[in-house]
Amino acid sequence: MSTLHTVNKSPFERDSLSSCIRLAAKGSAILLIEDGALGAMAGTDHSDMVSGVMKDVSVYVLGPDLAARGMSEDRVIDGIQVVDYSGFVELTTKHDTCQSWL
Amino acid sequence: MATKKFMFVNRKAPYGTVYALESLEVVLIAAAFEQDVSLAFVGDGVYEIVKGQSTDGIGMKNFSPTYKALGDYEVTKLYVEKESLEARGLTLDDLMDLVWEDEDEDYAEKPSIRLVSAAELAAVFDEQDVVLSF
């Protein structure tokens, strides 16, 4: 079983990203969307937490949500893959289940 | 009408929730009533004034250009908390160039953004008649 986790809240505002990272099984994937996309940025107080999970879990971020917030793809944490909406759909089809950390 | 000192505290990232846009609407209303309006950007609120926002991909209105109009409404005091910027790996260079024109000095453009520490911002809050948090 592999799960796609989606996180749509800023890591500064809610603990949904830290809970998701703590509870995501090895081999699952995390997609950062909406305000959750802010968690993909390098150089923040939460960057190390996100980098730390990436040896076990693939992390993705939705590009249009980065662009809306003026966040440059160049400043995304190394190893996080930027996807578009069709990439989002592809991720949902590649995984057995989807867990939304609302 | 008596003038009061109004402070609007912006604490949420834009687009994920409606708070940032709603705050801006109320700021413009307060300014229209010729009140002494200041804004503070604290926590995720600092993301509201990041430059280069482009919302074509998410189908929402990009309201960030509205902050550039605040100077024309005599809203010229935008306090940004330094600690909040630093926690997010951001600097002043990542923020929009927000200015106002000083009619007493031949419409010279002056910066509206004031980078302040938490302690300095606390003192500014303390001077206000009304503080509204979004």
mmCIF file of C-alpha atoms in Angstrom:
data_model
loop_
_atom_site.group_PDB
_atom_site.id
_atom_site.type_symbol
_atom_site.label_atom_id
_atom_site.label_comp_id
_atom_site.label_asym_id
_atom_site.label_seq_id
_atom_site.Cartn_x
_atom_site.Cartn_y
_atom_site.Cartn_z
ATOM 1 C CA MET A 1 0.000 0.000 0.000
ATOM 2 C CA SER A 2 1.321 3.406 -0.804
ATOM 3 C CA THR A 3 -0.349 6.614 0.235
ATOM 4 C CA LEU A 4 -0.303 10.105 -1.211
ATOM 5 C CA HIS A 5 -0.511 12.645 1.608
ATOM 6 C CA THR A 6 -1.648 16.168 0.780
ATOM 7 C CA VAL A 7 -0.949 19.096 3.106
ATOM 8 C CA ASN A 8 -2.676 22.422 2.431
ATOM 9 C CA LYS A 9 -1.765 24.491 5.522
ATOM 10 C CA SER A 10 1.317 26.599 6.180
ATOM 11 C CA PRO A 11 3.708 24.822 8.572
ATOM 12 C CA PHE A 12 3.918 28.069 10.546
ATOM 13 C CA GLU A 13 0.190 28.195 11.119
ATOM 14 C CA ARG A 14 -0.787 24.571 11.780
ATOM 15 C CA ASP A 15 0.922 21.354 12.759
ATOM 16 C CA SER A 16 -0.501 19.414 9.803
ATOM 17 C CA LEU A 17 2.846 19.194 7.993
ATOM 18 C CA SER A 18 4.754 18.069 11.097
ATOM 19 C CA SER A 19 2.049 15.491 11.943
ATOM 20 C CA CYS A 20 2.056 14.228 8.368
ATOM 21 C CA ILE A 21 5.851 13.932 8.331
ATOM 22 C CA ARG A 22 5.832 12.100 11.665
ATOM 23 C CA LEU A 23 3.172 9.625 10.529
ATOM 24 C CA ALA A 24 3.924 9.084 6.834
ATOM 25 C CA ALA A 25 5.082 5.527 6.165
ATOM 26 C CA LYS A 26 8.285 4.835 4.258
ATOM 27 C CA GLY A 27 7.595 4.775 0.528
ATOM 28 C CA SER A 28 4.638 7.131 0.675
ATOM 29 C CA ALA A 29 4.558 10.579 -0.899
ATOM 30 C CA ILE A 30 3.699 14.040 0.370
ATOM 31 C CA LEU A 31 2.281 16.711 -1.956
ATOM 32 C CA LEU A 32 2.302 20.290 -0.667
ATOM 33 C CA ILE A 33 -0.606 22.380 -1.995
ATOM 34 C CA GLU A 34 -2.263 25.781 -1.340
ATOM 35 C CA ASP A 35 -0.635 27.445 1.724
ATOM 36 C CA GLY A 36 1.093 24.117 2.324
ATOM 37 C CA ALA A 37 3.372 24.978 -0.615
ATOM 38 C CA LEU A 38 5.173 27.413 1.707
ATOM 39 C CA GLY A 39 6.566 24.357 3.508
ATOM 40 C CA ALA A 40 8.626 23.519 0.417
ATOM 41 C CA MET A 41 10.852 26.578 0.706
ATOM 42 C CA ALA A 42 14.511 26.351 1.698
ATOM 43 C CA GLY A 43 15.935 28.456 4.503
ATOM 44 C CA THR A 44 12.872 28.514 6.762
ATOM 45 C CA ASP A 45 12.520 27.314 10.346
ATOM 46 C CA HIS A 46 10.817 24.165 8.999
ATOM 47 C CA SER A 47 13.169 23.300 6.114
ATOM 48 C CA ASP A 48 15.255 20.822 8.121
ATOM 49 C CA MET A 49 12.151 18.928 9.213
ATOM 50 C CA VAL A 50 11.098 18.546 5.566
ATOM 51 C CA SER A 51 14.590 17.627 4.326
ATOM 52 C CA GLY A 52 14.793 15.043 7.097
ATOM 53 C CA VAL A 53 11.853 13.000 5.833
ATOM 54 C CA MET A 54 12.992 12.917 2.225
ATOM 55 C CA LYS A 55 15.180 9.826 2.590
ATOM 56 C CA ASP A 56 11.996 7.798 3.256
ATOM 57 C CA VAL A 57 9.249 9.779 1.558
ATOM 58 C CA SER A 58 9.045 11.592 -1.808
ATOM 59 C CA VAL A 59 8.006 15.206 -1.443
ATOM 60 C CA TYR A 60 6.264 17.206 -4.169
ATOM 61 C CA VAL A 61 4.919 20.753 -4.378
ATOM 62 C CA LEU A 62 2.269 22.192 -6.675
ATOM 63 C CA GLY A 63 3.933 24.802 -8.917
ATOM 64 C CA PRO A 64 0.898 27.085 -9.465
ATOM 65 C CA ASP A 65 0.551 27.493 -5.678
ATOM 66 C CA LEU A 66 4.213 28.516 -5.387
ATOM 67 C CA ALA A 67 3.802 31.043 -8.213
ATOM 68 C CA ALA A 68 0.651 32.555 -6.692
ATOM 69 C CA ARG A 69 2.603 33.245 -3.491
ATOM 70 C CA GLY A 70 5.613 34.714 -5.290
ATOM 71 C CA MET A 71 7.803 31.778 -4.236
ATOM 72 C CA SER A 72 10.544 31.026 -6.748
ATOM 73 C CA GLU A 73 11.047 27.388 -7.751
ATOM 74 C CA ASP A 74 14.787 28.072 -7.448
ATOM 75 C CA ARG A 75 14.389 28.401 -3.698
ATOM 76 C CA VAL A 76 12.521 25.143 -3.135
ATOM 77 C CA ILE A 77 14.354 22.614 -0.894
ATOM 78 C CA ASP A 78 16.698 20.407 -2.967
ATOM 79 C CA GLY A 79 15.041 17.142 -3.928
ATOM 80 C CA ILE A 80 11.453 18.374 -3.786
ATOM 81 C CA GLN A 81 9.834 17.952 -7.172
ATOM 82 C CA VAL A 82 7.609 20.716 -8.531
ATOM 83 C CA VAL A 83 4.507 19.371 -10.299
ATOM 84 C CA ASP A 84 1.612 20.954 -12.205
ATOM 85 C CA TYR A 85 -2.060 19.946 -12.019
ATOM 86 C CA SER A 86 -1.614 16.975 -14.366
ATOM 87 C CA GLY A 87 1.283 15.876 -12.148
ATOM 88 C CA PHE A 88 -1.111 16.063 -9.184
ATOM 89 C CA VAL A 89 -3.563 13.778 -11.027
ATOM 90 C CA GLU A 90 -0.752 11.400 -11.942
ATOM 91 C CA LEU A 91 0.320 11.178 -8.296
ATOM 92 C CA THR A 92 -3.213 10.274 -7.217
ATOM 93 C CA THR A 93 -3.348 7.480 -9.800
ATOM 94 C CA LYS A 94 0.094 6.146 -8.837
ATOM 95 C CA HIS A 95 -0.870 5.699 -5.173
ATOM 96 C CA ASP A 96 -3.468 3.388 -3.673
ATOM 97 C CA THR A 97 -4.965 5.926 -1.283
ATOM 98 C CA CYS A 98 -4.924 9.622 -0.615
ATOM 99 C CA GLN A 99 -4.840 11.157 2.854
ATOM 100 C CA SER A 100 -5.669 14.863 3.130
ATOM 101 C CA TRP A 101 -4.232 16.554 6.225
ATOM 102 C CA LEU A 102 -6.838 19.297 6.447
ATOM 103 C CA MET B 1 -15.257 63.124 13.140
ATOM 104 C CA ALA B 2 -12.511 62.314 15.589
ATOM 105 C CA THR B 3 -9.499 60.588 14.152
ATOM 106 C CA LYS B 4 -8.375 57.386 15.784
ATOM 107 C CA LYS B 5 -5.234 55.357 15.356
ATOM 108 C CA PHE B 6 -6.183 52.066 13.679
ATOM 109 C CA MET B 7 -3.768 49.176 13.403
ATOM 110 C CA PHE B 8 -4.536 46.227 11.113
ATOM 111 C CA VAL B 9 -2.510 43.150 12.000
ATOM 112 C CA ASN B 10 -2.051 40.803 9.036
ATOM 113 C CA ARG B 11 -1.116 37.300 10.147
ATOM 114 C CA LYS B 12 -2.163 34.898 7.357
ATOM 115 C CA ALA B 13 -0.649 33.860 4.037
ATOM 116 C CA PRO B 14 -2.612 35.066 0.988
ATOM 117 C CA TYR B 15 -4.909 32.859 -1.171
ATOM 118 C CA GLY B 16 -5.209 29.840 1.177
ATOM 119 C CA THR B 17 -7.776 31.728 3.245
ATOM 120 C CA VAL B 18 -9.710 34.940 2.635
ATOM 121 C CA TYR B 19 -8.280 36.818 5.644
ATOM 122 C CA ALA B 20 -5.577 38.726 3.756
ATOM 123 C CA LEU B 21 -8.013 40.060 1.156
ATOM 124 C CA GLU B 22 -10.674 40.907 3.753
ATOM 125 C CA SER B 23 -8.140 42.839 5.819
ATOM 126 C CA LEU B 24 -7.157 44.873 2.786
ATOM 127 C CA GLU B 25 -10.812 45.729 2.114
ATOM 128 C CA VAL B 26 -11.309 46.994 5.669
ATOM 129 C CA VAL B 27 -8.048 48.959 5.530
ATOM 130 C CA LEU B 28 -9.326 50.823 2.468
ATOM 131 C CA ILE B 29 -12.640 51.544 4.210
ATOM 132 C CA ALA B 30 -10.872 52.888 7.313
ATOM 133 C CA ALA B 31 -8.641 55.026 5.109
ATOM 134 C CA ALA B 32 -11.703 56.381 3.264
ATOM 135 C CA PHE B 33 -13.003 57.587 6.645
ATOM 136 C CA GLU B 34 -9.726 59.501 7.048
ATOM 137 C CA GLN B 35 -8.502 57.562 10.026
ATOM 138 C CA ASP B 36 -4.834 57.222 10.997
ATOM 139 C CA VAL B 37 -4.250 53.742 9.591
ATOM 140 C CA SER B 38 -1.205 51.538 10.064
ATOM 141 C CA LEU B 39 -0.636 47.945 8.979
ATOM 142 C CA ALA B 40 1.504 45.287 10.612
ATOM 143 C CA PHE B 41 2.688 42.114 8.882
ATOM 144 C CA VAL B 42 3.382 39.384 11.405
ATOM 145 C CA GLY B 43 3.854 35.619 11.087
ATOM 146 C CA ASP B 44 2.586 34.277 7.753
ATOM 147 C CA GLY B 45 1.208 37.772 7.091
ATOM 148 C CA VAL B 46 4.621 38.713 5.689
ATOM 149 C CA TYR B 47 3.824 36.470 2.690
ATOM 150 C CA GLU B 48 1.045 38.900 1.701
ATOM 151 C CA ILE B 49 3.538 41.476 0.437
ATOM 152 C CA VAL B 50 6.056 39.161 -1.221
ATOM 153 C CA LYS B 51 6.826 40.385 -4.729
ATOM 154 C CA GLY B 52 6.272 38.416 -7.936
ATOM 155 C CA GLN B 53 2.909 36.889 -7.019
ATOM 156 C CA SER B 54 1.319 35.331 -10.113
ATOM 157 C CA THR B 55 -2.079 33.704 -9.675
ATOM 158 C CA ASP B 56 -2.845 32.732 -13.297
ATOM 159 C CA GLY B 57 -2.334 29.066 -12.427
ATOM 160 C CA ILE B 58 -4.774 28.967 -9.514
ATOM 161 C CA GLY B 59 -7.672 30.900 -10.999
ATOM 162 C CA MET B 60 -7.797 33.517 -8.243
ATOM 163 C CA LYS B 61 -7.437 37.278 -8.390
ATOM 164 C CA ASN B 62 -3.937 38.522 -7.606
ATOM 165 C CA PHE B 63 -4.703 41.297 -5.128
ATOM 166 C CA SER B 64 -1.089 42.089 -4.278
ATOM 167 C CA PRO B 65 -0.974 45.173 -6.577
ATOM 168 C CA THR B 66 -3.573 46.774 -4.277
ATOM 169 C CA TYR B 67 -0.910 47.200 -1.577
ATOM 170 C CA LYS B 68 0.855 49.563 -3.983
ATOM 171 C CA ALA B 69 -2.212 51.829 -3.972
ATOM 172 C CA LEU B 70 -2.228 52.242 -0.177
ATOM 173 C CA GLY B 71 0.077 55.273 -0.387
ATOM 174 C CA ASP B 72 -2.582 57.109 -2.414
ATOM 175 C CA TYR B 73 -5.002 56.542 0.482
ATOM 176 C CA GLU B 74 -2.444 58.060 2.877
ATOM 177 C CA VAL B 75 -1.719 54.659 4.369
ATOM 178 C CA THR B 76 2.039 55.007 4.634
ATOM 179 C CA LYS B 77 3.016 52.988 7.712
ATOM 180 C CA LEU B 78 3.506 49.293 6.953
ATOM 181 C CA TYR B 79 5.363 47.604 9.799
ATOM 182 C CA VAL B 80 7.030 44.272 9.015
ATOM 183 C CA GLU B 81 8.265 42.168 11.899
ATOM 184 C CA LYS B 82 11.900 41.230 11.328
ATOM 185 C CA GLU B 83 11.669 37.969 13.285
ATOM 186 C CA SER B 84 8.792 36.732 11.095
ATOM 187 C CA LEU B 85 10.721 37.434 7.891
ATOM 188 C CA GLU B 86 13.821 35.664 9.177
ATOM 189 C CA ALA B 87 11.906 32.542 10.276
ATOM 190 C CA ARG B 88 10.699 32.246 6.680
ATOM 191 C CA GLY B 89 14.098 32.744 5.051
ATOM 192 C CA LEU B 90 12.951 36.056 3.590
ATOM 193 C CA THR B 91 14.554 39.512 3.471
ATOM 194 C CA LEU B 92 13.316 42.994 2.556
ATOM 195 C CA ASP B 93 14.471 42.294 -1.020
ATOM 196 C CA ASP B 94 11.763 39.629 -1.302
ATOM 197 C CA LEU B 95 9.023 42.173 -0.549
ATOM 198 C CA MET B 96 7.279 44.503 -2.969
ATOM 199 C CA ASP B 97 8.679 48.004 -3.314
ATOM 200 C CA LEU B 98 5.859 49.863 -1.534
ATOM 201 C CA VAL B 99 6.168 53.654 -1.484
ATOM 202 C CA TRP B 100 4.145 56.790 -0.854
ATOM 203 C CA GLU B 101 4.507 60.297 -2.288
ATOM 204 C CA ASP B 102 5.237 63.094 0.178
ATOM 205 C CA GLU B 103 3.351 66.133 -1.114
ATOM 206 C CA ASP B 104 5.292 68.374 1.292
ATOM 207 C CA GLU B 105 8.529 67.412 -0.421
ATOM 208 C CA ASP B 106 7.555 67.803 -4.087
ATOM 209 C CA TYR B 107 5.964 64.341 -4.149
ATOM 210 C CA ALA B 108 9.198 62.580 -3.328
ATOM 211 C CA GLU B 109 8.718 58.810 -3.136
ATOM 212 C CA LYS B 110 9.363 57.408 0.316
ATOM 213 C CA PRO B 111 9.329 53.793 1.464
ATOM 214 C CA SER B 112 6.168 52.666 3.280
ATOM 215 C CA ILE B 113 7.684 49.478 4.699
ATOM 216 C CA ARG B 114 9.278 49.798 8.123
ATOM 217 C CA LEU B 115 11.264 46.770 9.226
ATOM 218 C CA VAL B 116 10.911 46.504 13.005
ATOM 219 C CA SER B 117 11.803 44.085 15.772
ATOM 220 C CA ALA B 118 9.098 42.433 17.863
ATOM 221 C CA ALA B 119 9.915 44.779 20.742
ATOM 222 C CA GLU B 120 9.590 47.842 18.489
ATOM 223 C CA LEU B 121 6.316 46.561 17.077
ATOM 224 C CA ALA B 122 4.961 45.974 20.566
ATOM 225 C CA ALA B 123 5.549 49.661 21.297
ATOM 226 C CA VAL B 124 3.692 50.653 18.111
ATOM 227 C CA PHE B 125 0.737 48.423 19.075
ATOM 228 C CA ASP B 126 0.681 50.101 22.453
ATOM 229 C CA GLU B 127 0.065 53.528 20.862
ATOM 230 C CA GLN B 128 -3.063 52.434 18.971
ATOM 231 C CA ASP B 129 -6.702 53.241 19.749
ATOM 232 C CA VAL B 130 -8.021 50.241 17.805
ATOM 233 C CA VAL B 131 -6.200 47.037 16.834
ATOM 234 C CA LEU B 132 -7.867 44.615 14.410
ATOM 235 C CA SER B 133 -6.295 41.242 13.763
ATOM 236 C CA PHE B 134 -6.749 39.217 10.576
#
